[in-house]
Amino acid sequence: MTRVLTGIKPTGNIHLGNYVGAIRPALRRAETASESFFFMADIHALNQVQDPELYRKWTYSVAASWLCSGLDPEVSHFYRQSDIPEVFELATILTTITPKGWMNKAHAYKAALDKNREAGIDDDVDINMGLYTYPILMAADILIFDADIVPVGKDQIQHIEITRDIAERINNFYKTEALILPEHELQAAAQAMPGTDGRKMSKSYDNVVPLFASKKEWKTAIYSIVTDSSERHDPKTVDGAAVYDIYAALATEEQTAELRRALEAGELGWGDAKGELLKLLEDVLGESVERYNHYMTNTKELDEILQAGAAKVRPYARETIDRVREAVGI
Ligand code: ADP
Ligand code: TRP
């Protein structure tokens, strides 16, 4: 029996990179798991997003994106982290045994610290305790549901290792088997999807192609993708070209081979390739955009789905908390 679990922070609208690098592989992985848990890591996002309107919007947007990418809440457990109080109860207990030094080494905190030092300002500027203890809350997300497998991107592997270390520490110290040690599973995308400027697509770089958007928004994003200056009839180098890479991540092998051939042969220009990409998005995602828009204007439906999801999983969470409380003597 394998239990797969992963979460996404609602820190912005979902883009094609998130879809190809996180949502799609997680949903595929769920097909061979006995149970899957997918959630909005909204309390994690609260460290970054401190505008209530935007925060609410992005939480709904991430939820709608999962649902419109094929998540079936009848098959996978689907919930909002903040609806599971047991997560926070466990996180608090975990803090009591987690050495501070482990948090000092966590990469997101270290990056923030390094940035302050480079700027020559106090170490602690703009670093909240949520960022500092981020890995403990993430450990609670995972341990509360006895997850075996956690599909993540490369940057999250350290967090899964910390999760294992914390679980092991509790188990050893209290001579218990209350917590199950999870394993990470790297869900790569051999390489990150490039954004419109050729760097990794990321909401922090303002270079994204949104997953669910109007044709106009897609068009604006796609036509801003950088290309080299070759003309239509020139034979083109497709390897490393952002427009080709984005296309290839979403198209069938045959479609991809055909686009490569036509670009290399100088039959299509980069502008044509962008047109092909726009057509592809409309074909592959067009219908889901309507559903996405429906959810975003009927957020009550999302609330109902998420609350039903939370109600379904809370008994599992309670069992874990009961084991842990018993083990530590509460
Ligand atoms: P962003 O860089 O836009 O802030 P996040 O860091 O919130 O994205 O990532 C959420 C998930 O999406 C992670 O699993 C991450 O590995 C994946 N992801 C983000 N950007 C890309 C990309 N360009 N290509 C592939 N996967 C990506
Ligand atoms: N930290 C993850 C990220 O930034 C999101 C996350 C929070 C998560 N809790 C999790 C991922 C538990 C997997 C399991 O992408």
Tab-separated table of N, CA and C and ligand atoms in Angstrom, residues 15 17-18 21-22 153 192-193 200-203, ligand 1:
chain	number	residue	atom	x	y	z
A	15	HIS	N	1.042	28.349	-13.539
A	15	HIS	CA	1.506	28.515	-14.920
A	15	HIS	C	1.837	27.151	-15.538
A	17	GLY	N	4.576	25.794	-16.312
A	17	GLY	CA	5.682	25.107	-15.637
A	17	GLY	C	5.197	24.340	-14.417
A	18	ASN	N	4.310	24.944	-13.628
A	18	ASN	CA	3.748	24.252	-12.463
A	18	ASN	C	2.939	23.023	-12.900
A	21	GLY	N	5.471	20.433	-14.334
A	21	GLY	CA	6.481	19.994	-13.371
A	21	GLY	C	5.915	19.499	-12.062
A	22	ALA	N	4.648	19.806	-11.769
A	22	ALA	CA	4.114	19.410	-10.465
A	22	ALA	C	2.741	18.742	-10.571
A	153	GLY	N	9.622	18.716	-6.486
A	153	GLY	CA	10.718	19.223	-7.310
A	153	GLY	C	12.014	19.153	-6.503
A	192	ALA	N	13.631	22.196	-16.224
A	192	ALA	CA	12.519	23.105	-15.959
A	192	ALA	C	12.014	23.694	-17.268
A	193	MET	N	10.715	23.925	-17.325
A	193	MET	CA	10.163	24.577	-18.514
A	193	MET	C	10.631	26.036	-18.552
A	200	LYS	N	14.057	29.916	-16.396
A	200	LYS	CA	13.035	29.001	-15.867
A	200	LYS	C	11.713	29.750	-15.695
A	201	MET	N	10.628	29.154	-16.146
A	201	MET	CA	9.340	29.817	-15.961
A	201	MET	C	9.036	29.885	-14.467
A	202	SER	N	8.780	31.071	-13.961
A	202	SER	CA	8.533	31.220	-12.529
A	202	SER	C	7.748	32.483	-12.271
A	203	LYS	N	6.801	32.387	-11.330
A	203	LYS	CA	6.037	33.605	-11.063
A	203	LYS	C	6.930	34.705	-10.512
B	1	ADP	P1	7.353	29.335	-9.023
B	1	ADP	O1	8.794	29.178	-9.448
B	1	ADP	O2	6.503	29.794	-10.133
B	1	ADP	O3	7.216	30.184	-7.770
B	1	ADP	P2	6.900	27.149	-7.217
B	1	ADP	O4	8.261	27.272	-6.661
B	1	ADP	O5	5.733	27.579	-6.367
B	1	ADP	O6	6.841	27.901	-8.635
B	1	ADP	O7	6.697	25.658	-7.678
B	1	ADP	C1	5.533	24.873	-7.520
B	1	ADP	C2	5.794	23.549	-8.218
B	1	ADP	O8	5.928	23.731	-9.638
B	1	ADP	C3	7.081	22.868	-7.763
B	1	ADP	O9	6.854	21.474	-7.691
B	1	ADP	C4	8.081	23.178	-8.863
B	1	ADP	O10	9.067	22.166	-9.003
B	1	ADP	C5	7.187	23.227	-10.107
B	1	ADP	N1	7.714	24.181	-11.092
B	1	ADP	C6	7.800	25.522	-10.963
B	1	ADP	N2	8.308	26.102	-12.053
B	1	ADP	C7	8.586	25.098	-12.925
B	1	ADP	C8	9.142	25.045	-14.250
B	1	ADP	N3	9.508	26.151	-14.887
B	1	ADP	N4	9.280	23.830	-14.829
B	1	ADP	C9	8.903	22.715	-14.183
B	1	ADP	N5	8.395	22.687	-12.947
B	1	ADP	C10	8.207	23.858	-12.311
